[in-house]
Every structure is written in C-alpha cells, then in structure tokens.
Coordinates of C-alpha atoms and ligand atoms in Angstrom, one line a residue:
X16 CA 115.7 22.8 51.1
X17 CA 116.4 19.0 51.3
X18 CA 114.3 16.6 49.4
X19 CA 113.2 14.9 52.7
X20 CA 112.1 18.1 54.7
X21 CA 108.3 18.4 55.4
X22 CA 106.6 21.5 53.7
X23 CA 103.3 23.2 53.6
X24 CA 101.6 25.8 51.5
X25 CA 102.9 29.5 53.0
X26 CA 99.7 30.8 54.4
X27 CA 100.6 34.1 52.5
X28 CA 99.2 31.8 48.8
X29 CA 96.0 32.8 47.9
X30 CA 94.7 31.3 45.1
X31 CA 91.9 32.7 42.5
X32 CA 90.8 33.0 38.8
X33 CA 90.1 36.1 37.1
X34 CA 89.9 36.2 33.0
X35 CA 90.0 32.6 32.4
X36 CA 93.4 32.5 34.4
X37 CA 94.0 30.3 37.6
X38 CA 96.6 32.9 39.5
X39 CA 98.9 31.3 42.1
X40 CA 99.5 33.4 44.9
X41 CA 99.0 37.5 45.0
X42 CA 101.6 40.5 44.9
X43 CA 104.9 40.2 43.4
X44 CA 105.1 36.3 43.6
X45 CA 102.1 35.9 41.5
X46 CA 102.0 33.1 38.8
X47 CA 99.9 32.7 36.0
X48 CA 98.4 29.0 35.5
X49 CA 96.8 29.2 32.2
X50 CA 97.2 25.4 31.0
X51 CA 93.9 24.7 33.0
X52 CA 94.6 20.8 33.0
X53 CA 96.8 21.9 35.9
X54 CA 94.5 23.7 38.0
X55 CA 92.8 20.7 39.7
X56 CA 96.0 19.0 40.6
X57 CA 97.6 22.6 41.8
X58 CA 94.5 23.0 43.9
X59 CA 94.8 19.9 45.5
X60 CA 98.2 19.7 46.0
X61 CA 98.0 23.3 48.0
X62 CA 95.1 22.0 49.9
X63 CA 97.4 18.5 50.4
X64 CA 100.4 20.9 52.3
X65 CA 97.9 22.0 54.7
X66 CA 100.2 19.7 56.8
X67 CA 103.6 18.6 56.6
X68 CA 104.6 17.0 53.3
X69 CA 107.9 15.5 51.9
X70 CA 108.1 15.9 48.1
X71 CA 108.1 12.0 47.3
X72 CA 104.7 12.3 49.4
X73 CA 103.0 14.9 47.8
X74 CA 103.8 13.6 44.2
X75 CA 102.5 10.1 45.7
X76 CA 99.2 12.0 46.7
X77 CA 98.1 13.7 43.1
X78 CA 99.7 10.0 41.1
X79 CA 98.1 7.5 43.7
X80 CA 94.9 9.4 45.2
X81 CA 94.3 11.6 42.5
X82 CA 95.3 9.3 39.7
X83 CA 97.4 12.3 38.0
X84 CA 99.6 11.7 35.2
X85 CA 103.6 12.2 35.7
X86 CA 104.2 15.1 34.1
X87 CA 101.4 16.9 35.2
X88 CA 102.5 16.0 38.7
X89 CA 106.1 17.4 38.6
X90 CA 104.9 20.3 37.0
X91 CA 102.0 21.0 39.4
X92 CA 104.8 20.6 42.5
X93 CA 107.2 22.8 40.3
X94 CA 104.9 25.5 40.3
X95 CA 104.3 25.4 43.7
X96 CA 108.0 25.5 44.6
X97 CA 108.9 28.3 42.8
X98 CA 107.5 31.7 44.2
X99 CA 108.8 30.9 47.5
X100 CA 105.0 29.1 47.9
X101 CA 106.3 26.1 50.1
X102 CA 107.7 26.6 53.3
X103 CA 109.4 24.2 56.1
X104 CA 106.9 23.3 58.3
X105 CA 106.9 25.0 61.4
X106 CA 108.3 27.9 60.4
X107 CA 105.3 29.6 60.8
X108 CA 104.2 30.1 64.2
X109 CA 101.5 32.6 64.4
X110 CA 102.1 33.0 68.6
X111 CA 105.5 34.4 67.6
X112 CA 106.0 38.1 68.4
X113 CA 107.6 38.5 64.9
X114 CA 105.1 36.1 62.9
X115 CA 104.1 38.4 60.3
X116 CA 107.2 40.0 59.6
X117 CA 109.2 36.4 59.0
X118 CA 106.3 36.1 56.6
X119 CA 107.5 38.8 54.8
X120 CA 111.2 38.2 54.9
X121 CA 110.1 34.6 53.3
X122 CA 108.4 36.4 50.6
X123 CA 111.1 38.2 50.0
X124 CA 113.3 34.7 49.5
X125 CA 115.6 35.2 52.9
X126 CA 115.2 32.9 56.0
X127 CA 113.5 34.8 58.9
X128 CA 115.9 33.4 61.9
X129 CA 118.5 35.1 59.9
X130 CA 117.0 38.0 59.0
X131 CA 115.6 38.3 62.8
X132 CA 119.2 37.8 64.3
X133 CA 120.8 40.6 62.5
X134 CA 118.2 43.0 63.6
X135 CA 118.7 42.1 67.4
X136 CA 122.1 42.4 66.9
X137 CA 121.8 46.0 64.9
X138 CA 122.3 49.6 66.2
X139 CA 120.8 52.2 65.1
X140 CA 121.7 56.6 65.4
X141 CA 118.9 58.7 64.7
X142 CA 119.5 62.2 64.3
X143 CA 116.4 63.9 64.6
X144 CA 113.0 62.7 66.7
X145 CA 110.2 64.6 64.4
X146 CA 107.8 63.7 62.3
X147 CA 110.0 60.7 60.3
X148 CA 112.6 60.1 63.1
X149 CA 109.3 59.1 65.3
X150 CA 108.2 56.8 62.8
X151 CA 111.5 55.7 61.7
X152 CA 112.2 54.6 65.3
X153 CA 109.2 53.1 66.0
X154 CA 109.1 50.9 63.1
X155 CA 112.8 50.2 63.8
X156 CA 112.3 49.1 67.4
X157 CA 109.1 46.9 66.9
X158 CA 110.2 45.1 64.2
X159 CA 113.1 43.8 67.0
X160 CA 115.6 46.1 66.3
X161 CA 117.9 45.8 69.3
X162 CA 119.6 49.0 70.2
X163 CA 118.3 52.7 69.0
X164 CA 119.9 56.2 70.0
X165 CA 117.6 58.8 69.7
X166 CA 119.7 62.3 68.8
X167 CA 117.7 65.4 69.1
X168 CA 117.3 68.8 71.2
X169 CA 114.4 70.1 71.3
X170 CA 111.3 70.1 73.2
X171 CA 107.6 69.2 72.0
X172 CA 106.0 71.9 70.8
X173 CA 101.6 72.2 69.8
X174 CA 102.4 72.5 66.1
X175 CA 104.6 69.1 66.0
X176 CA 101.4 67.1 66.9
X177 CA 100.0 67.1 63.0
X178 CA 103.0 64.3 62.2
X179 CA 104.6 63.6 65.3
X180 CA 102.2 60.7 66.2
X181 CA 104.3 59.7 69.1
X182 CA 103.6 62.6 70.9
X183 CA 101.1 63.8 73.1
X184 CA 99.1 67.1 74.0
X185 CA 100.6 66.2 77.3
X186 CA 104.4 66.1 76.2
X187 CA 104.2 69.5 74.5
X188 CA 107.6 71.1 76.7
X189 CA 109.2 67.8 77.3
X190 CA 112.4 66.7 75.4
X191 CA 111.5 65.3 72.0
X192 CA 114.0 62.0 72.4
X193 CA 113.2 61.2 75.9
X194 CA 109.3 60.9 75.1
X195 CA 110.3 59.1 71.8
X196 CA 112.4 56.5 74.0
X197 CA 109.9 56.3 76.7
X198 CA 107.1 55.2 73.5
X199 CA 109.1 53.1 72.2
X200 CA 110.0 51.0 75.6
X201 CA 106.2 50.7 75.4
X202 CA 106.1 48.9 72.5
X203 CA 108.7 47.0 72.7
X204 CA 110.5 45.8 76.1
X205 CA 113.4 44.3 74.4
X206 CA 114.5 47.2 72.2
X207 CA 117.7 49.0 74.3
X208 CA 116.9 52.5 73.8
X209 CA 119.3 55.1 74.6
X210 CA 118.0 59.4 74.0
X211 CA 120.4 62.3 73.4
X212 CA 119.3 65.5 73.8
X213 CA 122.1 67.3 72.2
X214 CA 122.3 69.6 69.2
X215 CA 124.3 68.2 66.1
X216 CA 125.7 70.2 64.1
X217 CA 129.2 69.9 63.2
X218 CA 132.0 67.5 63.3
X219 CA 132.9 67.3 66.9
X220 CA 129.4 66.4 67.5
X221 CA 128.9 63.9 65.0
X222 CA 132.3 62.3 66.9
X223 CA 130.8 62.2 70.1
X224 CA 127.7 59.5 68.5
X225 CA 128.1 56.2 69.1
X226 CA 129.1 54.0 67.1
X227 CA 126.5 51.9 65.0
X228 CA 125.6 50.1 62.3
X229 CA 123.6 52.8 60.6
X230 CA 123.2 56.6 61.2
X231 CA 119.9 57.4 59.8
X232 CA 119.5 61.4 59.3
X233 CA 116.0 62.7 59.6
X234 CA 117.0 66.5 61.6
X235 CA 115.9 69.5 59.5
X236 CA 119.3 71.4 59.1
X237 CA 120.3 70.8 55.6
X238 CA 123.6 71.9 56.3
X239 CA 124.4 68.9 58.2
X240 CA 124.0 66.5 55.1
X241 CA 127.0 66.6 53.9
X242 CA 128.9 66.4 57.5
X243 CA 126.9 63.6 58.1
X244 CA 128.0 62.2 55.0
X245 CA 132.0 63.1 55.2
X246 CA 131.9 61.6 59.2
X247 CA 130.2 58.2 58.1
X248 CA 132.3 58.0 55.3
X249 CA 135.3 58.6 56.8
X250 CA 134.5 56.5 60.1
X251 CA 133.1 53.6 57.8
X252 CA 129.9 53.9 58.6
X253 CA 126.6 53.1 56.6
X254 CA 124.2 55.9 56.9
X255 CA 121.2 56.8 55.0
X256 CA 119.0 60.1 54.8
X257 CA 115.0 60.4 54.7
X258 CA 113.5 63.7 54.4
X259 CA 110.8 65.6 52.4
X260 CA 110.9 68.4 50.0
X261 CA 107.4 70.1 49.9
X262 CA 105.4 67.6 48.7
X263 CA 107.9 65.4 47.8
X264 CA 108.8 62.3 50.6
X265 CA 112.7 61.4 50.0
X266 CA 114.3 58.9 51.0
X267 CA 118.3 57.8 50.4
X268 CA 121.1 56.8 49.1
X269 CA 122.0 54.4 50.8
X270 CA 125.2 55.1 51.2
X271 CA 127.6 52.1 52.5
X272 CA 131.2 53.3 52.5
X273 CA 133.5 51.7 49.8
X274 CA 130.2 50.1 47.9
X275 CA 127.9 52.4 47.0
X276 CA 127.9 55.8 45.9
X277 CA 128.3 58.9 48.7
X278 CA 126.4 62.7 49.1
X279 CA 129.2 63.7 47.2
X280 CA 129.6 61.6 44.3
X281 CA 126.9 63.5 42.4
X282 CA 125.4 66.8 43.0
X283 CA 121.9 65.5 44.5
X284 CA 120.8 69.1 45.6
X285 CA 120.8 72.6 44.7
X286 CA 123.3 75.1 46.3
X287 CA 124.2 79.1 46.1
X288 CA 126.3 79.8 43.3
X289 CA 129.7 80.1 44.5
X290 CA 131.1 82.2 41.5
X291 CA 128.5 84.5 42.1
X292 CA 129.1 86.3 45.8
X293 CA 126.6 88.8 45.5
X294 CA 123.8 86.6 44.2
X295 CA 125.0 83.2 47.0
X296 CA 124.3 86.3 49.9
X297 CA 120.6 87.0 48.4
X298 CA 119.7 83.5 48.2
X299 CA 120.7 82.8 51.3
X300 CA 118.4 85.5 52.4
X301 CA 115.9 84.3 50.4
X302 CA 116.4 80.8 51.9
X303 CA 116.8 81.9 55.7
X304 CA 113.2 82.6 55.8
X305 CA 112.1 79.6 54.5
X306 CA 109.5 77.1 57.0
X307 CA 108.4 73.7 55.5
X308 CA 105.0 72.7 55.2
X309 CA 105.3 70.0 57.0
X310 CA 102.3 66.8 56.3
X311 CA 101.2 64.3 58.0
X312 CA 101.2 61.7 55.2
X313 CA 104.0 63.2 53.4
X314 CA 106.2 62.4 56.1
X315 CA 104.7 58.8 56.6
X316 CA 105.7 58.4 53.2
X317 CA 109.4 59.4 53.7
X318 CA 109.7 57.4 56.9
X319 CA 107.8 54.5 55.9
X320 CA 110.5 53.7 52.7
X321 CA 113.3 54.9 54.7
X322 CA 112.7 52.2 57.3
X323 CA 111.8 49.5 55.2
X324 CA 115.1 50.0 53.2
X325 CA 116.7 50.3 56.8
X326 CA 115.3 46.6 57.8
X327 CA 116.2 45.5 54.2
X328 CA 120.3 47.0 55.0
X329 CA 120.1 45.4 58.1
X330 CA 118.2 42.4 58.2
X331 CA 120.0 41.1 54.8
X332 CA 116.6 40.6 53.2
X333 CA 115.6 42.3 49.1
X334 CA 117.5 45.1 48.3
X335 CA 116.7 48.7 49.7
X336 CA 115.7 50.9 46.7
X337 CA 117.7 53.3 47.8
X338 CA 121.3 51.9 47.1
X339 CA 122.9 54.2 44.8
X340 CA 119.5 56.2 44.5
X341 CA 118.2 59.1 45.9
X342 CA 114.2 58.2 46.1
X343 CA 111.3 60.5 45.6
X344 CA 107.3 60.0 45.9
X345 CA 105.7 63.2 44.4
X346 CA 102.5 63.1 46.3
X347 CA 100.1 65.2 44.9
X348 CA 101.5 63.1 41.4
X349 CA 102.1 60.1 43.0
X350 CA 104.8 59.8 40.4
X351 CA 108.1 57.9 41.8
X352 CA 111.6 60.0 41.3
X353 CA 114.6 58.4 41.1
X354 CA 118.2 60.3 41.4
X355 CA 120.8 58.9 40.4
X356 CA 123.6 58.4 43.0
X357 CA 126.4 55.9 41.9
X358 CA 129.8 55.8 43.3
X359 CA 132.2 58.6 40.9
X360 CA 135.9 57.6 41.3
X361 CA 136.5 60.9 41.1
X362 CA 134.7 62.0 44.3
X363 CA 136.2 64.4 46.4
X364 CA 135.0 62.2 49.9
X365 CA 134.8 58.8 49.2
X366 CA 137.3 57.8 46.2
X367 CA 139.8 56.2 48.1
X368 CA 137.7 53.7 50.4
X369 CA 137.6 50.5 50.4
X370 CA 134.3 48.6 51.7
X371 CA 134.8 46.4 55.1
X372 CA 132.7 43.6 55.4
Ligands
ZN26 ZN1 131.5 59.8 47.0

C-alpha cells in the first residue's frame, strides 16, 4: 500500500495478554509482544486507526501526543503492519452482502475485490446433490459464486434427511438437483443455477457437462473417479473430489491439469487384484453389497474442506490443502491424513500436459 493511503486497525485484531505476553491479534496472524515497553504505544496506536490514518500521521500521534521515542514508534507501526493488521480504509463495509468473507480473504493476505470477482465470474459442475454436494453448493453459491450446475438423478428419499440439510420432509419424491437449485435461488438471487437430472456414468456423459471452471465430484459411484479424472484431464479441466470413507471425511487432490498431480499419478485407493481373477470376482461380491454409513457431521466435514479449498482455487486467495494431496479427517481420532498425490512423469493419464493459464 502507498505511504499516503489512510488505514485503520482490521476489525478482525483483537488484542489481549495472557502469561505476561501482550498478543497482537488471534488465529494464525497472532504476534507475540513481549518487550512490554511496546505495549502502551501498540495499544494506542490500534486505538489511533479507529479512523483513517496515513503513516506519517500515526508516527506523529505516539512522537507528538504520546511523547514516544523513535524507535519505539517505527517499531510499534511495524508490528502493526505486518499480520495483515492495517487495512485501507473503507474497505470494510459491514452493509456489504460479502463483508465477512472479504474479511477473511484479507486475513488470508489477498485483496477481497479480487478475490470477489473471480468468484462471480466462476462455474462450477457438481456431480452429485447428497449429503456434501448440498453443502458444497450451498456454500459455493452464497459466498457469490456465479454460475452452479447441479448433476444428479435421483429423487429425495426419508433416509437422505440425516445429512441432506437442504431437503425437506416435503421434497422426499422430488428430483434431488431441482430442490437443491430451488434452495439455493433462496439464498442467493444472483447465483445462475442450472440442475441436471441425469445419471453420469461414463464418458459420453461426462462429455455432455458443461464446460466450467471446476467439476467437483461428490456422487457415490466410485467407479466414476477415475473417468472423472481421465475427462477433466484430458479436456483441461480442474476438478477436485470430496467424499468420506466410514468415518473418515476426504477431500482432494486438487487436481489442475498440467500443475498438479492427477487420480492416476499414484495409487490413492485400493482395487481387486487384477492377477488374481478368481479372488477380483469374490471381492467384488464382497464389495457389491457394501451401504455406507453415511453421518451427518462426517459429511459436513468432507464438504466443509472441500468447499473452502474450492473458494481458495477459485477466488485466488491461500492455498487449498488439497493440491497434490489427498486429505483425510479421521473423526472418531480427529487425527488429519494426508496422501500424498504429486504429479509422476510417468503417469499413464496426465504425463504429456501442459498447464494453460
Ligand atoms: Zn497423473
């Protein structure tokens, strides 16, 4: 920022002592004051940005008024600076539909007009409308979003309504994507929302999608991982996958064609044993009959991370924790798991691509 602009304090600092430390701001952009000479000034050169301030004036302010030294001056407005703790004034307005969330992207060290534009201008595919794909697109669209396509098939059913918190006891028989859409024009007016009720499951499908900035695969046929993954990377297309296994919320990679590591690069998930005929049929037996136990929180998990690494992609704003990862939360554990999924040049799928920016 220029030396001239006006600042004030972000209204995300907090400011407290604990230990016989003076802590500047909370979270990740917490600073630790523990020269306490410096805690006076610091305090009243936060409380000083409560309105628009140039630099020159706020060192003025704790020389002139407070009858601070130099040194302690420069270092007290240093401190300040750094944590992302002074903003441009007026780029806070609390009336502001997205107020809260251009907080955040400040946090996070991006500016929120940018941030906020590349949403609007963003398309996303959803393939599947359950228990993440509702809260997937939900977070999607009210964070301003612009355009969603809601993929899915099937109908509401009584046993959906345990994660499904879109739906209703009165949409139980009514297409899963349409009441998704019609929820989400609720909530937000601006968000073009388009539903599919088709069944995805092979290639030609996946073709007749439209084209987007991001395909994000929540649909319960694991089958359909890897043709998701061959289409996108094929086609150039960022797409991302958020599931659970058991207890386990997953979420990723990330996969960006030409950047980051594919499905394929690594082997990411079991599979029948393809030397072994005999024993590949059993298992698939075995695995034919299998019904996940599908929870509530366990999928909030899944689709909570997967949408926030969504908005990071993008919104341009941190870096999703899924790039080149496949993410776990082991709930009962609450232990995070980490896969590794980095590009292998010798991968089958995506070793000859080059990224497109
Ligand atoms: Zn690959």
């Amino acid at each position: 920022m220029p030396d001239d602009d006006l600042l004030v304090l972000a209204p995300y600092i907090r400011i407290g002592v604990q230990d016989r430390t003076l802590f500047l701001g909370f979270g990740s952009i917490r600073q630790a004051v523990l020269d306490r000479k410096l805690w006076h000034p610091l305090v009243r050169l936060a409380d000083h940005f409560r309105h628009g301030r140039t630099r020159a004036e706020a060192l003025s302010f704790l020389r002139v008024t407070c009858d601070v030294d130099e040194s302690t001056a420069q270092a007290s407005l240093l401190m300040l600076e750094h944590g992302h703790c002074l903003i441009p004034a007026r780029a806070y307005d609390p009336g502001d539909r997205y107020s809260r969330h251009s907080l955040f992207y400040t946090l996070s060290g991006a500016s929120p007009e940018h941030v906020q534009a590349r949403l609007e201008a963003s398309h996303v595919v959803l393939i599947g409308c359950g228990g993440i794909g509702n809260l997937v697109a939900v977070t999607l669209a009210t964070a301003g979003v612009g355009a969603l396509t809601l993929v899915d098939a099937d109908r509401v059913e009584t046993s959906n309504l345990t994660r499904q918190f879109l739906f209703t006891e009165a949409d139980v028989g009514s297409l899963k994507c349409e009441v998704l859409a019609r929820e989400i024009g609720r909530r937000n007016s601006e968000c073009r929302v388009r539903s599919l009720p088709v069944l995805v499951e092979d290639r030609a499908g996946l073709r007749g999608l439209p084209e987007s900035d991001l395909i994000l695969l929540s649909a319960d046929s694991s089958g359909l991982t890897r043709l998701v993954n061959s289409h996108s990377v094929a086609a150039g297309q960022p797409w991302m996958n958020a599931c659970y296994v058991n207890d386990v919320a997953v979420w990723g990679p990330l996969v960006v064609p030409g950047l980051t590591g594919c499905w394929d690069c690594r082997t990411l998930a079991a599979s029948a044993p393809e030397e072994d005929p005999e024993l590949a049929a059993l298992i698939a037996d075995v695995n034919a009959r299998y019904q996940a136990p599908s929870n509530g929180p366990v999928n909030m998990l899944a689709s909570s991370l997967a949408a926030l690494d969504a908005l990071r992609h993008l919104g341009g704003f941190g870096v999703p924790a899924s790039l080149n990862r496949r993410m776990g939360v082991w709930s009962h554990e609450l232990m995070l798991d980490g896969q590794s999924a980095q590009r292998a040049l010798s991968c089958p799928t995506c070793s000859h691509v080059t990224h497109e920016s």
